[in-house]
Short mmCIF file of C-alpha atoms in Angstrom, two decimals:
data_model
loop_
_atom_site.label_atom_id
_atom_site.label_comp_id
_atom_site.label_asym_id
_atom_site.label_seq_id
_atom_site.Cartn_x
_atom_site.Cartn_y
_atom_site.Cartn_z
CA UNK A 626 8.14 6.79 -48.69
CA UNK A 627 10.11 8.77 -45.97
CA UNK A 628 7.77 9.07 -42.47
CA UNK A 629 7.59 12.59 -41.94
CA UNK A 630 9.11 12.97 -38.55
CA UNK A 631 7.52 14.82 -35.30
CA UNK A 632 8.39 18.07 -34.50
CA UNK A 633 9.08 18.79 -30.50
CA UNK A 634 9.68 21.46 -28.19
CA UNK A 635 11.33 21.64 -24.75
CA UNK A 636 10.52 23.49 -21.88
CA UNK A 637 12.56 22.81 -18.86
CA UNK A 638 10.13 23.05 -15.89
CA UNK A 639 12.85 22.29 -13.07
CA UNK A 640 15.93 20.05 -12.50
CA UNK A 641 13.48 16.98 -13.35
CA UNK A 642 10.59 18.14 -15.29
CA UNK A 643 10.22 18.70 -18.72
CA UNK A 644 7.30 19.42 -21.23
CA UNK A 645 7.32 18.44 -24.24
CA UNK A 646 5.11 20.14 -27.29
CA UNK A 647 4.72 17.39 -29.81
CA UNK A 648 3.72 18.35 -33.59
CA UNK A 649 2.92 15.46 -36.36
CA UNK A 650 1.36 15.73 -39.12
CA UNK A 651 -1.61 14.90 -40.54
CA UNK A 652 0.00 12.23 -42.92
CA UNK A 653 1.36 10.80 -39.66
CA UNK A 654 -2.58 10.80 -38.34
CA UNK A 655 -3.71 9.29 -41.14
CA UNK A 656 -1.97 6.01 -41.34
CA UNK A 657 -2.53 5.68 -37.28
CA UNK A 658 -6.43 5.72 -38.01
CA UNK A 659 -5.72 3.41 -41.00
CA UNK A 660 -3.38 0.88 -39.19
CA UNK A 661 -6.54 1.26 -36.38
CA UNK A 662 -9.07 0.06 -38.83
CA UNK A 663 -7.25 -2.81 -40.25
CA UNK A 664 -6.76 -3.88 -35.78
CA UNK A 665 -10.05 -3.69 -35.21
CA UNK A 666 -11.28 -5.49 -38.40
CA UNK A 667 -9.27 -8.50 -37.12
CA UNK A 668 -12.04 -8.98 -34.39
CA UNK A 669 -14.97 -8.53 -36.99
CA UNK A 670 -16.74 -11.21 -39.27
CA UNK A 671 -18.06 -8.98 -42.35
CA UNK A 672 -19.27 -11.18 -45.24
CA UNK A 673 -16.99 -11.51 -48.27
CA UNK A 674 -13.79 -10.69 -46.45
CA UNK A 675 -10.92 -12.86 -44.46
CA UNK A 676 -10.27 -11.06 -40.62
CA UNK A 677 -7.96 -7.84 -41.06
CA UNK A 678 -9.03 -7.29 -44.83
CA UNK A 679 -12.51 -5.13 -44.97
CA UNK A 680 -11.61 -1.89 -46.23
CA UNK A 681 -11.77 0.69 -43.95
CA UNK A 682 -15.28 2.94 -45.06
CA UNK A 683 -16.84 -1.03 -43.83
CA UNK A 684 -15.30 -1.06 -40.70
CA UNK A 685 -16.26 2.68 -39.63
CA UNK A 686 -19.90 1.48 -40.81
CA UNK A 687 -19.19 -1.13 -38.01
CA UNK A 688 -17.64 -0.03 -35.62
CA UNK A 689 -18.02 4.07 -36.16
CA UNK A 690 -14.79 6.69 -36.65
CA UNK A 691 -15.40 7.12 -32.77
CA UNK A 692 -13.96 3.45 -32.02
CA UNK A 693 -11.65 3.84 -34.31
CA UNK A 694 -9.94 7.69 -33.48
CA UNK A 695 -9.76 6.22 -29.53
CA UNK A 696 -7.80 2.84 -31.05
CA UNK A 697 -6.03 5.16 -33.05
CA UNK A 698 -5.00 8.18 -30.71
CA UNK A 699 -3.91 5.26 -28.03
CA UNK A 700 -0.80 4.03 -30.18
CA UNK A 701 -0.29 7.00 -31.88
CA UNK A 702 0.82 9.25 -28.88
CA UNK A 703 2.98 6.27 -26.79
CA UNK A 704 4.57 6.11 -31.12
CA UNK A 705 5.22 9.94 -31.00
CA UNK A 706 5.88 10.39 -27.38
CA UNK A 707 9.24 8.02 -27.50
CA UNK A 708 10.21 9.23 -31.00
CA UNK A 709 9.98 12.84 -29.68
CA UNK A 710 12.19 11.40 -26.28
CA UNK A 711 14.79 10.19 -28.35
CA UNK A 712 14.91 13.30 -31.15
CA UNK A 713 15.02 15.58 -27.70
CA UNK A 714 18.11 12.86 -25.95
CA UNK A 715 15.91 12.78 -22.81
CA UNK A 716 15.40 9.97 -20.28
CA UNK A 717 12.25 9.49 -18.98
CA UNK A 718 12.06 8.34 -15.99
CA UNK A 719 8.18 8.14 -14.90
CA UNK A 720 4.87 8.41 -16.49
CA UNK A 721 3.76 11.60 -18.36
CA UNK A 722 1.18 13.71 -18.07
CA UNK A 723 -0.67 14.14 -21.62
CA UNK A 724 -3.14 17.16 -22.27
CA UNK A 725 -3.68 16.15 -26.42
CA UNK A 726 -4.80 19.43 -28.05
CA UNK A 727 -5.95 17.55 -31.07
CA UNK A 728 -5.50 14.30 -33.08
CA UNK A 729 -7.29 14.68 -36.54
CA UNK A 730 -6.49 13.09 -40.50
CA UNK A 731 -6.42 16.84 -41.42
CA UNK A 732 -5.19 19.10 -39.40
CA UNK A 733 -2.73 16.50 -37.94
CA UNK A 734 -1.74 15.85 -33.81
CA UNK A 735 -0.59 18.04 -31.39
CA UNK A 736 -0.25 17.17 -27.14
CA UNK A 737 1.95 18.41 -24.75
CA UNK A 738 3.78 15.81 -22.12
CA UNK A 739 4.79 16.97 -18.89
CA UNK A 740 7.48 14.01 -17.56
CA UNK A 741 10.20 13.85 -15.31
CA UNK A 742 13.80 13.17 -16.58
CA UNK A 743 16.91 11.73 -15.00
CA UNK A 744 18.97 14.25 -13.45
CA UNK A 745 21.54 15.85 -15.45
CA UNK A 746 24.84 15.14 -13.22
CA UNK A 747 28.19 15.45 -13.98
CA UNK A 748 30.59 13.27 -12.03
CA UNK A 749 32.86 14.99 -9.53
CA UNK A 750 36.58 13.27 -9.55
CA UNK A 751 37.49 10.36 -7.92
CA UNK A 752 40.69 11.92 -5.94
CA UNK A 753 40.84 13.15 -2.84
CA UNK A 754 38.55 10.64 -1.50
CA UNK A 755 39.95 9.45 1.76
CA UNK A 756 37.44 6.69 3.97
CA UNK A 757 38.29 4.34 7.53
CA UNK A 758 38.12 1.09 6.74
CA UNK A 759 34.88 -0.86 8.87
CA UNK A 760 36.27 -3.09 11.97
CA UNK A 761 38.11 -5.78 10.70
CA UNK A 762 40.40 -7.16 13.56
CA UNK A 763 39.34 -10.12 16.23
CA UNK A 764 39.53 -9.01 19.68
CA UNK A 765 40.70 -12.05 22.08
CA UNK A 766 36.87 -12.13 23.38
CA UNK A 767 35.02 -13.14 20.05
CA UNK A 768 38.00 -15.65 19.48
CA UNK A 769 36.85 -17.26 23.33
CA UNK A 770 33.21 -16.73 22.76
CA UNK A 771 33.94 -19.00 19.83
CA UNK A 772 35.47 -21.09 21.84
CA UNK A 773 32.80 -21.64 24.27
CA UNK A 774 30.30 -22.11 21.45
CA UNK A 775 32.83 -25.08 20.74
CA UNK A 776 32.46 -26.31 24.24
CA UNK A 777 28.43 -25.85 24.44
CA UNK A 778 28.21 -28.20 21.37
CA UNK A 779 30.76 -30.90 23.25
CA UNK A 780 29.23 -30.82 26.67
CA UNK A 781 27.90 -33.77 28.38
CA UNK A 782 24.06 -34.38 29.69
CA UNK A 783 23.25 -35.68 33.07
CA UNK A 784 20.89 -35.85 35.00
CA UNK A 785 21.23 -33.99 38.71
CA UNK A 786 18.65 -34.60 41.90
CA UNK A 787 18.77 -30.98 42.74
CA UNK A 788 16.70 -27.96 41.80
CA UNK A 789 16.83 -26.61 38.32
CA UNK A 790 19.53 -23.66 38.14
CA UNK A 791 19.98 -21.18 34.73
CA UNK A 792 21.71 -23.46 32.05
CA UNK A 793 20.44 -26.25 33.18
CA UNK A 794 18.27 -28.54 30.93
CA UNK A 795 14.65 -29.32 32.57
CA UNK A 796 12.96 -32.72 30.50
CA UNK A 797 8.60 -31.31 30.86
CA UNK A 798 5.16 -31.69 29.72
CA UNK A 799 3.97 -28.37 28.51
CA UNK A 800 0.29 -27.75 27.72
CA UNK A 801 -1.50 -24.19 27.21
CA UNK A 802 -4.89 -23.27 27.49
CA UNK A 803 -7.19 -20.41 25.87
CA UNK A 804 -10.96 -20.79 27.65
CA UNK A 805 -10.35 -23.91 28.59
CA UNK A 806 -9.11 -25.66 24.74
CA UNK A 807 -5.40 -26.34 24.03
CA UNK A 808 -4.49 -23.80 21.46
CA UNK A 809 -2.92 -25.00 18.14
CA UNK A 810 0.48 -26.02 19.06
CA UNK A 811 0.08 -25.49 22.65
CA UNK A 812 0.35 -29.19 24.07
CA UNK A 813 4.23 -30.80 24.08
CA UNK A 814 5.37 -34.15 25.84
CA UNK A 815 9.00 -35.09 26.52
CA UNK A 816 10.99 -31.43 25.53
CA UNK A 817 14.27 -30.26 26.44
CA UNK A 818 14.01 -26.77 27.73
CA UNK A 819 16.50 -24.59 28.55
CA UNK A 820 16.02 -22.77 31.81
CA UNK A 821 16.92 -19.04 30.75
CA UNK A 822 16.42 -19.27 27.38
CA UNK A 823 13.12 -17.31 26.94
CA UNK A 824 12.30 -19.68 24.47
CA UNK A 825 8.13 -19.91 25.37
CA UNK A 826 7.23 -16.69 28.00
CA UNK A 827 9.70 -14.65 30.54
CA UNK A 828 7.15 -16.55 32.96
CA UNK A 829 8.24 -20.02 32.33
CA UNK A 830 12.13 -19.55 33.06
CA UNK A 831 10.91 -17.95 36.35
CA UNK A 832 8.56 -20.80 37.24
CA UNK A 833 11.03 -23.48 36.42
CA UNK A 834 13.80 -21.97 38.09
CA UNK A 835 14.40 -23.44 41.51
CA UNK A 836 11.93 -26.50 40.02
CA UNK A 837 12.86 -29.93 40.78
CA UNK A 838 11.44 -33.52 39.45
CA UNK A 839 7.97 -33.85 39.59
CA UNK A 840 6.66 -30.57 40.27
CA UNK A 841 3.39 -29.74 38.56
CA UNK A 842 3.86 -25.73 38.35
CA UNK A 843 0.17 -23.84 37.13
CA UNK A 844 -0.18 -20.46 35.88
CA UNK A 845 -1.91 -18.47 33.70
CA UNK A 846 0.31 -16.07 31.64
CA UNK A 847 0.25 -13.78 28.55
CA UNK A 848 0.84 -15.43 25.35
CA UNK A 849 3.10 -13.37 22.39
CA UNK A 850 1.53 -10.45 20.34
CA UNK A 851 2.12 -12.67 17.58
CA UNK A 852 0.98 -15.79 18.60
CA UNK A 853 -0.65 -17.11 16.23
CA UNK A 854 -5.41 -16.53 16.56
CA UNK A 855 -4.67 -16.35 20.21
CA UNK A 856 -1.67 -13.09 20.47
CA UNK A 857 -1.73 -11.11 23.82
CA UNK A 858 -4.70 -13.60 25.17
CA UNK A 859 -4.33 -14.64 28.61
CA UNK A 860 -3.62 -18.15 29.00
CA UNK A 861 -3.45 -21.36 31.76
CA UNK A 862 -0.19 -23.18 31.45
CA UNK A 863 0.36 -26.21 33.03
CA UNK A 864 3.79 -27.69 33.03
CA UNK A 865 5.27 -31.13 34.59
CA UNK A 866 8.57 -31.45 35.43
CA UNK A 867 9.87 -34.76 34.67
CA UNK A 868 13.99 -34.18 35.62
CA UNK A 869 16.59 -31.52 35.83
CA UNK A 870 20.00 -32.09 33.95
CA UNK A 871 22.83 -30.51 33.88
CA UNK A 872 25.64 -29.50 30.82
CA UNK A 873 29.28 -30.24 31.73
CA UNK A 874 31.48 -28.37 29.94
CA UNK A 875 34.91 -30.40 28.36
CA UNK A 876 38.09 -29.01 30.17
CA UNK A 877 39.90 -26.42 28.43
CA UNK A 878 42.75 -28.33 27.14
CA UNK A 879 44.76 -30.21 24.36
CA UNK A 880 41.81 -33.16 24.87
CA UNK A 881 39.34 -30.70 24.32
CA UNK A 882 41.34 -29.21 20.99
CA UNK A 883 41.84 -32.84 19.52
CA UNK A 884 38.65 -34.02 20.17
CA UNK A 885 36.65 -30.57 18.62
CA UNK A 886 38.89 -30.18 15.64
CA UNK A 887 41.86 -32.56 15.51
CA UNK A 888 44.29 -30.52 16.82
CA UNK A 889 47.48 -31.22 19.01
CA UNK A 890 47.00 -28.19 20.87
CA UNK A 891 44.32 -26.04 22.76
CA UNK A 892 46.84 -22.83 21.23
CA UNK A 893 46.76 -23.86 17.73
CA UNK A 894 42.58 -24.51 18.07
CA UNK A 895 42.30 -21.09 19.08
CA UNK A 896 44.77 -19.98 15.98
CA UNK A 897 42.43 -22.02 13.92
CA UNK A 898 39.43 -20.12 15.33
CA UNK A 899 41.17 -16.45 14.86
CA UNK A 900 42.02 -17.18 11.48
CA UNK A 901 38.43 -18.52 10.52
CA UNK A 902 36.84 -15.69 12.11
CA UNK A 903 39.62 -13.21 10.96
CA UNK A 904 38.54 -14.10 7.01
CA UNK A 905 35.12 -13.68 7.41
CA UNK A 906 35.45 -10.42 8.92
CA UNK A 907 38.22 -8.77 6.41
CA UNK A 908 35.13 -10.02 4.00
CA UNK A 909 32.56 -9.05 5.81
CA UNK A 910 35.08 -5.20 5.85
CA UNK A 911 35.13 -5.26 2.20
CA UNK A 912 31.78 -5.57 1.59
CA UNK A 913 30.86 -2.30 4.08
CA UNK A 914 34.33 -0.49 2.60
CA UNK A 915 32.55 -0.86 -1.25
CA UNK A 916 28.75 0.90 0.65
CA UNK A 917 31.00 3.39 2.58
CA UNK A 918 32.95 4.41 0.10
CA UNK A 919 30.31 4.80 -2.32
CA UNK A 920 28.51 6.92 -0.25
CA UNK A 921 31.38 9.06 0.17
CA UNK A 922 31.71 9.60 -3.12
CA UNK A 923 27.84 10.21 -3.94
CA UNK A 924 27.82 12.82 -1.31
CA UNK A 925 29.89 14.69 -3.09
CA UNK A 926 26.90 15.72 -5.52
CA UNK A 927 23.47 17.43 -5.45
CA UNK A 928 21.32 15.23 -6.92
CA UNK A 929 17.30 15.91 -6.90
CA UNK A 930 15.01 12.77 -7.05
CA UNK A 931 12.11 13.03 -9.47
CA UNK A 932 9.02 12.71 -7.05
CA UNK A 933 6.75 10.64 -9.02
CA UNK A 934 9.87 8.00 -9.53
CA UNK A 935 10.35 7.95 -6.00
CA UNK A 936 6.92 7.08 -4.69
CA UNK A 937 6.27 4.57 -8.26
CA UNK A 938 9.46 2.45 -6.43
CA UNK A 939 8.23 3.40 -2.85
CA UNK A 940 4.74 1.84 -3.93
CA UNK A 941 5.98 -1.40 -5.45
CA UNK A 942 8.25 -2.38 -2.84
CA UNK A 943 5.04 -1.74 -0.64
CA UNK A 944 3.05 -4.10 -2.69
CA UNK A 945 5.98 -6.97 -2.76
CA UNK A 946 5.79 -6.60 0.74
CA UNK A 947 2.19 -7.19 1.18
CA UNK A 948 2.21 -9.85 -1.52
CA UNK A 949 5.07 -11.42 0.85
CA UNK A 950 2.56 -11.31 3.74
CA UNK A 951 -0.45 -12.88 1.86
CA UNK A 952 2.00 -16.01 1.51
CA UNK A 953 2.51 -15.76 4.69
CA UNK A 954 -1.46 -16.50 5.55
CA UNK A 955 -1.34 -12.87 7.11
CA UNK A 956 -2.11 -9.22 6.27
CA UNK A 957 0.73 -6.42 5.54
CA UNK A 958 -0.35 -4.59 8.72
CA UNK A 959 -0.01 -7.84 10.21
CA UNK A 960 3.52 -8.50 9.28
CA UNK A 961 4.19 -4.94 10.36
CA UNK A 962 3.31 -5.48 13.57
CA UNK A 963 5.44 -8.81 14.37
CA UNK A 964 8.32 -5.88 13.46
CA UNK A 965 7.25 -3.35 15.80
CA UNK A 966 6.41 -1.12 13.18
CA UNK A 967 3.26 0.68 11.46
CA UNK A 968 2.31 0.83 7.77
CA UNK A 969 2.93 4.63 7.83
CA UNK A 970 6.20 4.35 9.63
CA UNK A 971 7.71 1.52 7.66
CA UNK A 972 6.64 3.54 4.14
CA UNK A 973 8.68 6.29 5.75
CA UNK A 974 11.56 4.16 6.03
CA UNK A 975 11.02 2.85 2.29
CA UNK A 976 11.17 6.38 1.23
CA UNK A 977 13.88 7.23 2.86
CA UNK A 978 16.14 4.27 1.71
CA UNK A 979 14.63 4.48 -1.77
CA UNK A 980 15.54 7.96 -1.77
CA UNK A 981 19.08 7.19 -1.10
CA UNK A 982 19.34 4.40 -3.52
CA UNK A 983 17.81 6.34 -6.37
CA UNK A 984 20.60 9.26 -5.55
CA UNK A 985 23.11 6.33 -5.43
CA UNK A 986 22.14 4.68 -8.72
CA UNK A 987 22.16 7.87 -10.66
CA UNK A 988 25.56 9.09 -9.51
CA UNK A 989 27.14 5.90 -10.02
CA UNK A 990 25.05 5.70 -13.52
CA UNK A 991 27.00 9.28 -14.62
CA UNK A 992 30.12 8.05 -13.68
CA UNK A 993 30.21 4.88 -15.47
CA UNK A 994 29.38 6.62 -18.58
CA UNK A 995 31.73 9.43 -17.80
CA UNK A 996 34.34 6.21 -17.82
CA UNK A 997 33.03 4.14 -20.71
CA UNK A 998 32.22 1.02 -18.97
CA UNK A 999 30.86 -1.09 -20.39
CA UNK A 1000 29.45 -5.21 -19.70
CA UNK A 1001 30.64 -8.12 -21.44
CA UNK A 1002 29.68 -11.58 -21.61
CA UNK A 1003 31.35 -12.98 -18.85
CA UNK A 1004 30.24 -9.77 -16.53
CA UNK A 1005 26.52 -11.54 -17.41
CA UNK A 1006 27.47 -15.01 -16.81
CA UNK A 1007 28.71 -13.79 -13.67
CA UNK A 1008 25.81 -12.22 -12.36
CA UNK A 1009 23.65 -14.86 -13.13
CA UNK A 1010 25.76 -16.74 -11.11
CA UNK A 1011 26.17 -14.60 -8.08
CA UNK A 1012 22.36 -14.41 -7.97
CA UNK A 1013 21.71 -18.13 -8.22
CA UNK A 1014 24.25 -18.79 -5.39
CA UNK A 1015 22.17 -15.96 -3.04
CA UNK A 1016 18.83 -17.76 -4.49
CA UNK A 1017 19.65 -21.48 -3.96
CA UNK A 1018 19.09 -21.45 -7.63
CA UNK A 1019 20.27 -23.14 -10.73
CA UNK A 1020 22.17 -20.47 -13.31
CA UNK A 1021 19.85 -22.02 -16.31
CA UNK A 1022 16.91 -20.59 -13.92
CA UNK A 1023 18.22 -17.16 -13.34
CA UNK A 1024 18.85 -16.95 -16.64
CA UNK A 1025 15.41 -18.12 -18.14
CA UNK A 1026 13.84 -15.75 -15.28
CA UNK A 1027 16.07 -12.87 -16.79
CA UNK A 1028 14.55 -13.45 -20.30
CA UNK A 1029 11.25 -14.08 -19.64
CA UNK A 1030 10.53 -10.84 -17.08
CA UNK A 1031 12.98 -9.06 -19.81
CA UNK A 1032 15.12 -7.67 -16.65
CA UNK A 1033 18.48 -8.23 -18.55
CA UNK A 1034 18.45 -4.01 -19.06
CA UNK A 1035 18.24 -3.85 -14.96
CA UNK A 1036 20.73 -6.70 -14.63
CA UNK A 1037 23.18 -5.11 -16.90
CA UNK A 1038 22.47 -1.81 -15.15
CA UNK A 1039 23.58 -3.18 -11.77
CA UNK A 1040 26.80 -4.76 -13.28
CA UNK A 1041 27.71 -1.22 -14.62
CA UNK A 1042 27.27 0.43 -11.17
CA UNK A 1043 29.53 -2.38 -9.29
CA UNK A 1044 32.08 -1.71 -11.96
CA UNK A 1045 31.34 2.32 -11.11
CA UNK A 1046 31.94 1.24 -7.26
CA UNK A 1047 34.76 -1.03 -8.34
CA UNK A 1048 36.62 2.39 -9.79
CA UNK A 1049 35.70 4.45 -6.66
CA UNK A 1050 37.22 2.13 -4.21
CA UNK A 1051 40.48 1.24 -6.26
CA UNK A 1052 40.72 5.64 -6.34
CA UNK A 1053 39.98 5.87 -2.56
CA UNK A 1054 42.32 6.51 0.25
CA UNK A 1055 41.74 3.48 2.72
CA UNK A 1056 43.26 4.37 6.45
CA UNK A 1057 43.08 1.35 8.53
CA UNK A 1058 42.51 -1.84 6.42
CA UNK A 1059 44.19 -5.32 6.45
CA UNK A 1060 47.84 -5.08 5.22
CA UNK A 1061 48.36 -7.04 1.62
CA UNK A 1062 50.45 -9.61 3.84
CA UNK A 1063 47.19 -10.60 6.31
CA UNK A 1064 45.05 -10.88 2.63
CA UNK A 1065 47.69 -12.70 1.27
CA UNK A 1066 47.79 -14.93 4.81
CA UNK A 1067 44.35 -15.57 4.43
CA UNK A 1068 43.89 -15.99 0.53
CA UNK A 1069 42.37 -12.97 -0.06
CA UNK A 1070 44.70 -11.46 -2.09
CA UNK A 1071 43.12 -9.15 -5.16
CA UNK A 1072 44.13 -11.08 -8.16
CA UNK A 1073 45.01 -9.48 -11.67
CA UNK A 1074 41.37 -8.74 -13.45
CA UNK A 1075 40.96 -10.93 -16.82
CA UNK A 1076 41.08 -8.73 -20.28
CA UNK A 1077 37.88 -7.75 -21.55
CA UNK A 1078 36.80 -8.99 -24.85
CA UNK A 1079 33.88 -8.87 -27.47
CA UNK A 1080 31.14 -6.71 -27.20
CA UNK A 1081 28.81 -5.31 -24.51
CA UNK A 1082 24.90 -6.05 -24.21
CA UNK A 1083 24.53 -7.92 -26.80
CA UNK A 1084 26.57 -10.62 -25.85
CA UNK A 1085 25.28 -10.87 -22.07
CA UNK A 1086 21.43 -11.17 -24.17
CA UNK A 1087 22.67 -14.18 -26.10
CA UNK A 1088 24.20 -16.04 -23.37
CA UNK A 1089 21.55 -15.87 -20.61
CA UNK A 1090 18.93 -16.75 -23.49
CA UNK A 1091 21.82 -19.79 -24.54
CA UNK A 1092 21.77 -20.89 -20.70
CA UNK A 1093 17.72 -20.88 -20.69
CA UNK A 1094 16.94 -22.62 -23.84
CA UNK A 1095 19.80 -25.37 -22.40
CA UNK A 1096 17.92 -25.88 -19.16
CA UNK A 1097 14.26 -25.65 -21.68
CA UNK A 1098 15.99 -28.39 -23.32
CA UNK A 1099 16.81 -30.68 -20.68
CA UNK A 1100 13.72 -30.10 -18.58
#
């Protein structure tokens, strides 16, 4: 027998909001209360019958028609409310608001849903779109800080009979006092500190400066807001000055170049230290060319943002944060505050950036359906693999993680919108980027994208549940 279908009407309240007026009828009604009964009879032990199998007039003697219309109406509706969704071709994006106007065997159901949509958007065209590509060239002063980085980690140790100076390395006995106990962590014997660094208190460097061997130098000073029980407590520091050393830089020269890298020259070390820091910055150029052209292009649209979806994603990024702090041994507010910030001020921010990413994601969304893209296999696979590098994870993990929180659907989704960027930036006008024969130079080249093959979703599905029930099977 044919399921009668629902019967719905639209009203479009705004840009996002919709209601819905869902019909079924009473047939439809009648095997929800039916397939109620036989739930609820699973939990029941009636004489004469095996769990799920009293007949229904028994189990409304049990558990009364009340028990079983609630049961009913709560699978019913979610049942109608996607089959009326998907008759109607709209995408919910948040929870509705239900107002049910009656649910009964006889005279059938009828509710109305009030739910926010995605935004209907239609792409603009990818020409015209003309961007500056981020900073990509090495000025001569990065290539000698680099240099002198080289030189810090070469330089020689000695010990000097003068007073300490900045730079220099003072060998002390540190121990700090809160009401007259050593806080946790407050008592060190034998350490290295540099003078200048601003590694303890602002006080320190200015006590040791000018200190020489076997001063005993007392204070009492401020410790960090977020030092840890005792933050912003004043505190007695006593600190002994064993000796002052000094760092000696290495010489500048072809020694220096052979002995920090092997090479002949001090010239062809600093080549070396262009061309390393030259790469990571054309890579480093790419990766802010893909976000600035992107949001070039989703400028280019008017694009609402349903509320309720916004403050749902502003909320749970709220909570991962405070679940963050809790394994931290600390409070949200807490964590806040070692960032400067306030709760209120850093949901602000949230909302702001998930504001803009929500914009983003739809845009790029319309576009790569506007372009057919689609996700294969290997776009999966690749994924996977991308996130288990950022992770320090194995692939066989991602992948089992994927299936088991059932986020392949948001996975695929954020393949689709790097392919979306992917078409945006190859359409873009770039003034100002590395010329093909300084990619080439430093093997970064495009090279020719592989053919797709097979199908889309369904593929990606099979292979990140193949890679999980391989790592299941070798645990």
């Amino acid at each position: 027998m044919t399921t009668p279908p629902v019967t719905t009407t639209v009203e479009r309240l705004d840009e996002v909001r919709v209601r819905l007026s869902v019909e079924a009828p009473p047939e439809r009604v009648r095997t929800a209360f039916d397939r109620a009964a036989r739930t609820l009879s699973k939990d029941l032990r009636i004489p004469g019958f095996r769990p799920g199998r009293a007949p229904r007039p028994i189990v409304e003697q049990k558990v009364g028609l009340g028990a079983i219309a609630q049961s009913a109406l709560e699978g019913a509706l979610q049942e109608y409310y996607v089959e009326a969704l998907e008759g109607e071709s709209l995408d919910s994006v948040a929870r509705p608001e239900v107002d049910v106007e009656r649910f009964d065997e006889q005279e059938g159901c009828a509710f109305t849903a009030t739910v926010e949509v995605r935004p209907e958007i239609v792409p603009a065209e990818l020409d015209d779109l003309r961007v500056t590509h981020p900073e990509w060239q090495v000025p001569d002063a990065d290539v000698d800080a680099q240099v002198e980085q080289l030189r810090e980690r070469f330089a020689e140790v000695v010990v000097v009979d003068r007073d300490a100076a900045a730079g220099d390395l003072v060998t002390i006995d540190l121990r700090v006092e809160v009401d007259g106990a050593v806080v946790d962590g407050g008592s060190v014997e034998g350490a290295l500190y540099e003078v200048g660094s601003g590694g303890v208190t602002p006080e320190l460097d200015r006590r040791v400066l000018g200190a020489t061997a076997g001063d005993v130098l007392t204070y009492d000073d401020e410790l960090p807001e977020g030092y840890p029980e005792h933050g912003g407590a004043t505190a007695a520091f006593t600190v002994t000055v064993h000796d002052v050393r000094e760092k000696r830089l290495p010489e500048l020269d072809d020694d220096f170049a052979d002995s920090a890298g092997g090479f002949d020259t001090l010239d062809e070390l600093r080549a070396d230290v262009r061309a390393s820091l030259l790469r990571r910055r054309v890579l480093e150029g790419r990766h802010q060319l893909r976000a600035v052209v992107a949001e070039a292009y989703v400028a280019r649209h008017e694009v609402p943002v349903p509320p309720t979806l916004l403050s749902d994603t502003v909320a749970e990024r709220m909570t991962r944060l405070g679940e963050e702090a809790e394994r931290l041994g600390g409070t949200l507010d807490e964590l806040l505050a070692l960032e400067g910030t306030s709760r209120e001020q850093h949901e602000e921010q949230l909302r702001e950036q998930s504001e803009r990413m929500l914009r983003s994601q739809f845009v790029l969304d319309a576009l790569a359906r506007r372009l057919e893209l689609t996700v294969q296999s290997a776009d999966v696979d690749a994924e996977i693999g991308r996130l288990a590098a950022e992770h320090g994870m194995q692939p066989a993990e991602v992948a089992r993680l994927v299936r088991d929180q059932g986020t392949l659907p948001a996975l695929v989704g954020d393949v689709l919108r790097r392919k979306a960027i992917d078409a945006v930036v190859a359409a873009a006008e770039v003034d100002g980027g590395p010329d093909e024969a300084t990619l080439r130079e430093l093997g970064l080249a495009a090279a020719e994208p592989a053919p797709e093959e097979g199908g889309a979703d369904d593929a990606g599905v099979e292979d990140a549940a193949d890679a999980a029930d391989a790592a299941d099977a070798s645990a």
